CSV table of C-alpha atoms in Angstrom, one decimal:
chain,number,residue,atom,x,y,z
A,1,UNK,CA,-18.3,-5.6,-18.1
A,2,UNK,CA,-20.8,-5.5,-15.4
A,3,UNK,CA,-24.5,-3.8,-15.9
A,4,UNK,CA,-23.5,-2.0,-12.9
A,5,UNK,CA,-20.6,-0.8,-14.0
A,6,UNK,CA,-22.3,0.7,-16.6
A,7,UNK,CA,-25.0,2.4,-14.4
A,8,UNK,CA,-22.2,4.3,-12.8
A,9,UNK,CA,-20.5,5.2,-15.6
A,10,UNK,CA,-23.7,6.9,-16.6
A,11,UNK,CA,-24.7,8.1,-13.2
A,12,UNK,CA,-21.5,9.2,-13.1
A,13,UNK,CA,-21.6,11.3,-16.5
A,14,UNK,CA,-25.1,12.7,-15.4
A,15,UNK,CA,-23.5,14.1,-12.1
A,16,UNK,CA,-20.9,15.4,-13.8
A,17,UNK,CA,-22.8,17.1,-16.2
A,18,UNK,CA,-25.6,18.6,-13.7
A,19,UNK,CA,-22.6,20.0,-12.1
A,20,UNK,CA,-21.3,21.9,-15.0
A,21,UNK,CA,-24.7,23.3,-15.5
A,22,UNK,CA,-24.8,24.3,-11.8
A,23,UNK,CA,-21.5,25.4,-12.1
A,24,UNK,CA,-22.0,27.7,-15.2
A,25,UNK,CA,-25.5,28.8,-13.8
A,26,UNK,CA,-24.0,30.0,-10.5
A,27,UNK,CA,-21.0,31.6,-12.0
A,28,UNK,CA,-24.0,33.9,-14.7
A,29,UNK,CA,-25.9,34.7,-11.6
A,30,UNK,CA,-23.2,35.6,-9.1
A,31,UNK,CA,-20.9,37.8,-12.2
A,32,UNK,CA,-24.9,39.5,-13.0
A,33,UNK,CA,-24.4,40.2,-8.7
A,34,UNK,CA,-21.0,42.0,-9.4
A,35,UNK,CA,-19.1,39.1,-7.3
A,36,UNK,CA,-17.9,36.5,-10.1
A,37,UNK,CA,-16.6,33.2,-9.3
A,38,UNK,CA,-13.6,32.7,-11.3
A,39,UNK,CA,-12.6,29.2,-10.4
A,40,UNK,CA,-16.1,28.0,-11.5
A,41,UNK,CA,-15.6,27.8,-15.2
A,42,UNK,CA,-12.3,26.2,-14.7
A,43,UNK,CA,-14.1,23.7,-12.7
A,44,UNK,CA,-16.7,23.2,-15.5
A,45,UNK,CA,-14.2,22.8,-18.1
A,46,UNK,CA,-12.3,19.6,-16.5
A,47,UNK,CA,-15.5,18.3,-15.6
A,48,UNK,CA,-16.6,18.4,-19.3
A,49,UNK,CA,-13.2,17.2,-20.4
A,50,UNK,CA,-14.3,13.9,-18.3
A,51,UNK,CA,-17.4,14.3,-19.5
A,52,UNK,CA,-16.9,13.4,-23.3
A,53,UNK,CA,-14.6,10.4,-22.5
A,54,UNK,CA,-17.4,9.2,-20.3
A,55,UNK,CA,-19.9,9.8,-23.3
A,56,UNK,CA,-17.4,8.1,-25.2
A,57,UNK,CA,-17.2,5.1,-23.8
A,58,UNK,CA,-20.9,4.7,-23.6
A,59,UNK,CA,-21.3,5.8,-27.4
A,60,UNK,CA,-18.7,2.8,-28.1
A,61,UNK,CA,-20.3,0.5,-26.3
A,62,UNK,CA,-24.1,1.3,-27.9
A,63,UNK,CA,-22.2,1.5,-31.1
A,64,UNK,CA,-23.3,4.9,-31.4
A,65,UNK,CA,-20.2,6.9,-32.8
A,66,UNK,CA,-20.7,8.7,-36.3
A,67,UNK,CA,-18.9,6.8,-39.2
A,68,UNK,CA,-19.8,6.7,-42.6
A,69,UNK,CA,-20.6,3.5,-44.2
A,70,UNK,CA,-22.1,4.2,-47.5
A,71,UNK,CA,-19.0,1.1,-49.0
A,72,UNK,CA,-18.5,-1.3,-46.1
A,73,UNK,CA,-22.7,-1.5,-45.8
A,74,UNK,CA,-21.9,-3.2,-49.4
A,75,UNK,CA,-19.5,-5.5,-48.2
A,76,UNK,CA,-20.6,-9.3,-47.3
A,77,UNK,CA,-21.3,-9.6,-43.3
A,78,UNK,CA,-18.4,-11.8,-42.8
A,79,UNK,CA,-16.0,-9.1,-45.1
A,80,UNK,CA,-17.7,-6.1,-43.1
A,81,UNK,CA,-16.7,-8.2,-39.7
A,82,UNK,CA,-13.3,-8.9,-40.8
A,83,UNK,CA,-12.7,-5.3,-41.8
A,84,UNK,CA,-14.3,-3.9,-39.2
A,85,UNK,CA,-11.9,-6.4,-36.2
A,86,UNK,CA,-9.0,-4.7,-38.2
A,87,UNK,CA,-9.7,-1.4,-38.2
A,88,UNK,CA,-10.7,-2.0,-34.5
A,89,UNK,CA,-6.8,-3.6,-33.7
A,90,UNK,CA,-6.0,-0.4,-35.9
A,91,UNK,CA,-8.2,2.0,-33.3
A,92,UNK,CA,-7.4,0.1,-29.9
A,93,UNK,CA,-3.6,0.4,-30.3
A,94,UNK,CA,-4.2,4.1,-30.7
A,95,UNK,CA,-6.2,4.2,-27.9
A,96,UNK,CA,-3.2,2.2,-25.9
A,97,UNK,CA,-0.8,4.8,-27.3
A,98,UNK,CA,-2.5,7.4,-25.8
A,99,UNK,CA,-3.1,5.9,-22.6
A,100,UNK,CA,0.2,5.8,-22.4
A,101,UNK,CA,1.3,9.2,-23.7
A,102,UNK,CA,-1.8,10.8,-21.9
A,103,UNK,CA,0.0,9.4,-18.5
A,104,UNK,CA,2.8,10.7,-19.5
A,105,UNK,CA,1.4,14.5,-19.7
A,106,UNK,CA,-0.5,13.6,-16.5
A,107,UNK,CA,2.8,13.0,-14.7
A,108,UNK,CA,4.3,16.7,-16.6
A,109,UNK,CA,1.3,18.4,-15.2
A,110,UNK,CA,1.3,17.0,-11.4
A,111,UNK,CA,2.9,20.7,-10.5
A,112,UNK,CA,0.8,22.9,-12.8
A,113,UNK,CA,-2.2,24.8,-11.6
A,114,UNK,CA,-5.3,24.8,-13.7
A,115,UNK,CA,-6.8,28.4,-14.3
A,116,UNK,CA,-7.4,30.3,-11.4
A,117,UNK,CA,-8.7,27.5,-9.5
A,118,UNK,CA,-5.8,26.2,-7.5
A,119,UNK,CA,-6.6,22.6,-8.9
A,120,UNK,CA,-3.8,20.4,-10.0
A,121,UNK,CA,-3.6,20.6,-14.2
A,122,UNK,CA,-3.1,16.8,-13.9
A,123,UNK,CA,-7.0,16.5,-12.8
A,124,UNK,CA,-7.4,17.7,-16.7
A,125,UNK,CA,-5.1,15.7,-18.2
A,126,UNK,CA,-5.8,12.4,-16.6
A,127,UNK,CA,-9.4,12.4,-18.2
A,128,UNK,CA,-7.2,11.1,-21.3
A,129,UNK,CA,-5.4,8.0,-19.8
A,130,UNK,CA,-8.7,7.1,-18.1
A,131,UNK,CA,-11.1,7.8,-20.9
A,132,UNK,CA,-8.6,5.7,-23.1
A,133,UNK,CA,-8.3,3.1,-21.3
A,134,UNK,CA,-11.9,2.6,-20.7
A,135,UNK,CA,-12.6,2.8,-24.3
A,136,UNK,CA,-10.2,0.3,-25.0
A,137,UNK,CA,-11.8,-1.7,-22.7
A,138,UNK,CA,-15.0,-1.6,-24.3
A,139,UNK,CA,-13.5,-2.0,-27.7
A,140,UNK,CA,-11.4,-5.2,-26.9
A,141,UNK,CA,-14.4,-6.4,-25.7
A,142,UNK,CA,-16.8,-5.9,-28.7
A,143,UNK,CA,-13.7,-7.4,-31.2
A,144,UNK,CA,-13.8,-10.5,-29.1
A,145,UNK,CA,-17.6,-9.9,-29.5
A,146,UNK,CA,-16.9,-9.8,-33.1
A,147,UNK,CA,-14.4,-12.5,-33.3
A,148,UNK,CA,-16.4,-15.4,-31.6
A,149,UNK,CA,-19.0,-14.8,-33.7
A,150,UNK,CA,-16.4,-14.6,-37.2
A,151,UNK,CA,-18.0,-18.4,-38.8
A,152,UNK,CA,-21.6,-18.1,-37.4
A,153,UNK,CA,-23.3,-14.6,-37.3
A,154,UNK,CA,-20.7,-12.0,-38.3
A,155,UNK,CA,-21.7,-8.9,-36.8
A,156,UNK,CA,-19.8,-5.4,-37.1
A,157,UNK,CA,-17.7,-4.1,-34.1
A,158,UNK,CA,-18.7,-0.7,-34.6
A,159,UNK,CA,-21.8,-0.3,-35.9
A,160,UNK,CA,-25.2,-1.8,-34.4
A,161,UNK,CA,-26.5,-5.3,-35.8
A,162,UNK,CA,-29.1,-4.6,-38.5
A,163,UNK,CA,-32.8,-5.1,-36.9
A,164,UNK,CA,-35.3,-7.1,-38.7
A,165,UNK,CA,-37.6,-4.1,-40.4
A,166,UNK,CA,-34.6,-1.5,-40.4
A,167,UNK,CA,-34.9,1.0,-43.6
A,168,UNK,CA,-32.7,0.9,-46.2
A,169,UNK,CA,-31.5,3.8,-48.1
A,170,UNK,CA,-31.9,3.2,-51.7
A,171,UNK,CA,-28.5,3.2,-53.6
A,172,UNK,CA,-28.2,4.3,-57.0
């Protein structure tokens, strides 16, 4: 994908999350004032929903997401890789499933109003089809990373590359 594709998606993610702040700010102040605004905090909770599938994505793609590693760091670089493109087939059709299903439950929630708000639930529930769909994105891209590199350089799709100098813990 495009560097500025990912500027946006980050941009985006840091609007999104300056506006819950403002949002949660202004709703503090204005309840301390005696006139709360309800709809705020419903506003801040979809924009948070979209905010951790935007985070997501751009954890995936820094191969940043928490996993625990303490067997397959063991493993020979070209086992690691081969485990690691099928637990990624394993994880992208999941993420395929629930695009689809998180459609789905968009299209059940067109008529239903979030909160107090007046906004459409489906503005919620969308965040799952779209944040699913950009994950897979990313994550058919690093397997593909992964495979063309299978015979040369195996590298792991999820975690980072290991940098010359890196520490390593000392195993038992």
């Amino acid at each position: 994908m495009s560097s500025l594709f990912h500027k946006g998606e980050a941009a985006l993610a840091m609007l999104l999350l300056a506006a819950i702040v403002l949002l949660v700010f202004a709703a503090g102040v204005m309840r301390w004032f005696g006139h709360p605004l309800v709809w705020s905090v419903d506003v801040a909770q979809l924009l948070f929903v979209w905010v951790a599938f935007l985070g997501a994505d751009m954890a995936l793609r820094k191969r940043a997401h928490i996993g625990i590693d303490y067997l397959v760091k063991r493993l020979p670089n070209s086992s690691r890789a081969v485990l690691d493109v099928v637990l990624g087939v394993l994880v992208l059709a999941f993420l395929l499933t629930m695009t689809v299903m998180g459609y789905r439950l968009t299209m059940l929630n067109l008529e239903r109003q979030f909160g107090d708000s007046g906004i459409s639930y489906a503005f919620v529930t969308s965040a799952v089809p779209v944040g699913c769909l950009l994950l897979a994105v990313t994550l058919t891209g690093q397997i593909l990373d992964t495979l063309r590199g299978l015979r040369s350089h195996p590298k792991p799709v999820f975690a980072p590359a290991p940098k010359a100098g890196d520490i390593e813990e000392v195993v038992p």
